[in-house]
Amino acid sequence: MTWAMLQEAWRAMGANRMRTFLTMLGMVIGVGAVVLMMAVGQGAQYRVNQSITSMGSNLFILLSGSTTAGGLRTGSGGVNTLTVADANAIAELPGVQAVAPLHPGGAQVVYGPNNWSTQVYGTTPDYLEVRSWPVAKGYAFSDSDVRSATRVALLGQTVAKNLFGDEDPVGKTIRIKQSPFTVVGILAVKGQSLDGRDQDDTIMIPLTTAQRKVFGTQFQGAVRLVMIQAASQDVMPRVERSINELLRQRHHIREGADDDFTLRNLTALADSAAEMTRIMSLLLGAIASVSLVVGGIGIMNIMLVSVTERTREIGIRLAIGARQGNILLQFLLEALMISILGCLIGLLLGVGGAVLVNVITGMTVIISGSSVLVAFAVAGGIGIFFGYYPARKAARLDPIEALRYQ
Amino acid sequence: MAQAGQVIRVEHLYKAYVTPVGPFPVLKDVNLTVAAGEFVAVMGPSGSGKSTFMNILGCLDRASEGHYLLAGRSVEERSPDELAALRNRTIGFVFQGFNLLPRMSLQDNVALPLVYAGVELDERRRRARELLDRVGLGKYAESLPNRISGGQQQRVAIARALVNKPALILADEPTGNLDSHTSHEIMALFDELNSEGITIVLVTHEQDIAQHAKRQVRFLDGQIVHDGPTEVAA
């Protein structure tokens, strides 16, 4: 019986091909738009998540704070109030996984005829762990390099390309602010940060080398910032509190006085960025869904016309023994078939459009199984929802009235 | 109350249509009993209520008052689905305008009542084919209705009416759209079916068509004014 009804639905659709096609078009465009928007939205979300992962997980950044000198207040990091000793103390706190003090500065670097201005980070090997940043070639400098302040450098990909071109930099000597450094390794590609900076445009050298031989410090062991990685997301609030307490105590800050440091939760920032993209992709999907609803109304419209046109046919069917349920099912199946078929075509177009967007703009697009499933479920739902009223109208026709209809 | 062998038993049947100026009576106290195997012609001028009467007999319409027993069972209290089942299995309809579905092959048209009876595809095909052969149109089984003549379409409609082996065939002016030669061919088919024991009630206003029936019932102004055996024309 169901098979016979499906055949009939198919036949009815074929009887007026142009009309069926145009009705379907609403569904096609709706589903296509939803699939495409979801693909773009999920692609953006994926990119943001990538950036978050590249930043490292469960991170705090500790900046030296401002001071007031003669009524003039400096900004964050305006003076160096943090030291390596602070960093070491923080490393001892429970829940802290790794700590990397940083002493950065801008510098002109030279290799042979090439030169390049970049950010030079004096740090410890822990920094690579905190940022989950592997070495692509050569090796990282070690704690003993930090202890003895050796002149070794790790190059970011951008720096390596600009100074060396196709040449292999490992083992070569570059000059940072006139001092010679041996390149011991190349960092893996990291890509853009959340705020769009090129993270590969960097050089890393041992912290002590930066402090003593390149940038100098205001006092012994001063660092500009410290990166801290918590053991897990759950312990982050506790770690944040204990770092605050520890530093206030170490810096002898009186009750009620301002901190001379700033502690920021980077993961929270990243999470809010991720949340924003999620909302954006939801919004895109919601806007596209409007066209689905419009498509559904188109189906309802045409089904109503179809019921009127086929009043006599309905009368005949009722006269030879069709129950109301049979007629209802017949028209519902027809509406469902139009919407599901439209959904299939829309899916193909949406996927095609997403691929095209990817090829033309290079944007990341992701078509997930769940979005395909959702598209089908929504199309089915729309078919039933908007098909039900016309189908019920058909089923409730009075057989005699219907038979008399010309 | 019902007696064995009675296909139709109608008692004190009233039917009034609701109009803006009040109820308009169409049938007034109609009583009729049709036994199994009878061939009854219902006659009367237009507006006499015979079509309304046929619609009630065919379970397409309900009476305002009175009783109608079909094959010994009361029809009044049946649900719409039960009425549909009666139309499907107990009654076969033949209309003046043939009423075949234009987009379906003749075979599918004949098999359509079987779809609603829940019969399997193979069995549907077999029975539809058998009946098309019987009315002499087996070779057109795959054609659409508009490829054949009116007389042939009416034969297909009769085949469709027969497909669920009904006890009763109701025909409303089945020859109204046909020329006299074709009409008599169709009536010969009805004669044959009746001789096989199928009860036939047929509406017509043509005397020579009514001659095929064994009994004639005449309506006038919503009442039966004549009921008796067909007088053989001189």
Coordinates of N, CA and C in Angstrom, one line a residue, chain A residues 315-326 397-400, chain B residues 15 54-63 68-71 73-93 116 164 168 170:
Chain A
G315 N -12.9 12.9 -5.0 CA -14.3 12.3 -4.9 C -14.3 10.9 -5.4
I316 N -13.7 10.7 -6.5 CA -13.7 9.3 -7.1 C -13.0 8.3 -6.1
R317 N -11.9 8.7 -5.6 CA -11.2 7.8 -4.7 C -12.0 7.5 -3.5
L318 N -12.7 8.6 -2.9 CA -13.6 8.3 -1.8 C -14.7 7.4 -2.1
A319 N -15.3 7.5 -3.4 CA -16.4 6.7 -3.8 C -16.0 5.3 -3.9
I320 N -14.8 5.0 -4.3 CA -14.4 3.6 -4.5 C -13.8 3.0 -3.3
G321 N -13.8 3.7 -2.2 CA -13.5 3.1 -0.9 C -12.2 3.7 -0.2
A322 N -11.7 4.8 -0.7 CA -10.6 5.4 0.1 C -11.1 6.0 1.4
R323 N -10.3 5.7 2.5 CA -10.7 6.3 3.8 C -10.0 7.7 3.8
Q324 N -10.5 8.5 4.7 CA -10.0 9.8 4.9 C -8.5 9.7 5.1
G325 N -8.1 8.7 5.9 CA -6.6 8.6 6.2 C -5.8 8.3 4.9
N326 N -6.4 7.6 4.0 CA -5.7 7.3 2.7 C -5.4 8.6 1.9
L397 N -13.0 16.4 2.4 CA -13.9 16.8 1.4 C -15.1 15.9 1.5
D398 N -16.3 16.4 1.2 CA -17.5 15.6 1.1 C -17.5 14.9 -0.2
P399 N -17.6 13.5 -0.2 CA -17.5 12.7 -1.4 C -18.5 13.2 -2.5
I400 N -19.7 13.6 -2.1 CA -20.7 13.9 -3.2 C -20.3 15.3 -3.8
Chain B
K15 N -34.9 12.6 3.5 CA -33.7 13.4 3.4 C -34.1 14.8 3.0
M54 N -29.8 7.3 -4.6 CA -28.6 6.5 -5.0 C -27.4 6.8 -4.1
N55 N -27.2 8.1 -3.8 CA -26.1 8.5 -3.0 C -26.2 7.9 -1.6
I56 N -27.4 7.8 -1.1 CA -27.6 7.2 0.2 C -27.4 5.7 0.2
L57 N -27.9 5.1 -0.9 CA -27.7 3.7 -1.1 C -26.2 3.4 -1.2
G58 N -25.5 4.3 -1.8 CA -24.0 4.1 -2.0 C -23.2 4.5 -0.8
C59 N -23.8 4.8 0.3 CA -23.1 5.2 1.5 C -22.2 6.5 1.3
L60 N -22.6 7.3 0.3 CA -21.9 8.5 0.0 C -22.5 9.7 0.8
D61 N -23.8 9.5 1.1 CA -24.6 10.5 1.8 C -25.4 9.7 2.9
R62 N -25.8 10.5 3.9 CA -26.6 9.9 5.0 C -28.0 10.4 4.9
A63 N -29.0 9.6 5.3 CA -30.4 10.0 5.4 C -30.6 10.9 6.6
Y68 N -31.6 2.3 7.0 CA -31.1 1.7 5.8 C -30.2 0.5 6.2
L69 N -30.6 -0.6 5.8 CA -29.8 -1.8 6.1 C -29.2 -2.3 4.8
L70 N -27.9 -2.4 4.8 CA -27.1 -2.9 3.6 C -26.6 -4.3 4.0
A71 N -27.0 -5.2 3.2 CA -26.6 -6.6 3.4 C -26.9 -7.0 4.8
R73 N -27.1 -5.2 7.5 CA -26.5 -4.5 8.6 C -26.9 -3.0 8.5
S74 N -27.2 -2.4 9.6 CA -27.6 -1.0 9.6 C -26.4 -0.1 9.3
V75 N -26.7 0.9 8.5 CA -25.6 1.8 8.0 C -25.5 3.1 8.8
E76 N -26.6 3.4 9.5 CA -26.6 4.7 10.1 C -25.5 5.0 11.1
E77 N -25.2 3.9 11.9 CA -24.3 4.2 13.0 C -22.8 4.0 12.6
R78 N -22.6 3.7 11.4 CA -21.2 3.4 11.0 C -20.3 4.7 11.0
S79 N -19.1 4.5 11.3 CA -18.1 5.6 11.2 C -17.7 5.8 9.7
P80 N -17.2 7.0 9.5 CA -16.7 7.3 8.1 C -15.8 6.2 7.5
D81 N -14.9 5.7 8.3 CA -14.0 4.6 7.8 C -14.8 3.3 7.5
E82 N -15.8 3.0 8.3 CA -16.6 1.8 8.0 C -17.4 2.0 6.7
L83 N -17.9 3.2 6.5 CA -18.6 3.5 5.3 C -17.7 3.4 4.1
A84 N -16.5 3.8 4.3 CA -15.5 3.7 3.2 C -15.2 2.3 2.9
A85 N -15.2 1.4 3.9 CA -15.0 0.0 3.7 C -16.1 -0.6 2.9
L86 N -17.4 -0.1 3.2 CA -18.6 -0.6 2.5 C -18.5 -0.2 1.1
R87 N -18.1 1.0 0.8 CA -18.0 1.5 -0.6 C -16.9 0.7 -1.3
N88 N -15.9 0.3 -0.6 CA -14.8 -0.4 -1.2 C -15.1 -1.9 -1.5
R89 N -15.8 -2.6 -0.6 CA -16.0 -4.0 -0.8 C -17.4 -4.5 -1.1
T90 N -18.4 -3.8 -0.5 CA -19.8 -4.3 -0.7 C -20.4 -3.7 -1.9
I91 N -20.0 -2.5 -2.3 CA -20.7 -1.8 -3.3 C -19.7 -1.5 -4.5
G92 N -20.2 -1.7 -5.7 CA -19.4 -1.2 -6.9 C -20.1 -0.1 -7.5
F93 N -19.4 1.0 -7.8 CA -20.0 2.2 -8.4 C -19.7 2.2 -9.9
Y116 N -6.9 0.3 -1.8 CA -7.5 0.7 -0.5 C -8.0 -0.5 0.3
N164 N -13.5 -5.8 -6.5 CA -13.5 -6.3 -5.1 C -14.7 -7.3 -4.8
L168 N -23.3 -5.7 -4.6 CA -24.2 -4.8 -5.2 C -23.5 -3.8 -6.1
L170 N -24.1 -0.3 -8.1 CA -25.0 0.9 -8.2 C -24.5 1.6 -9.4

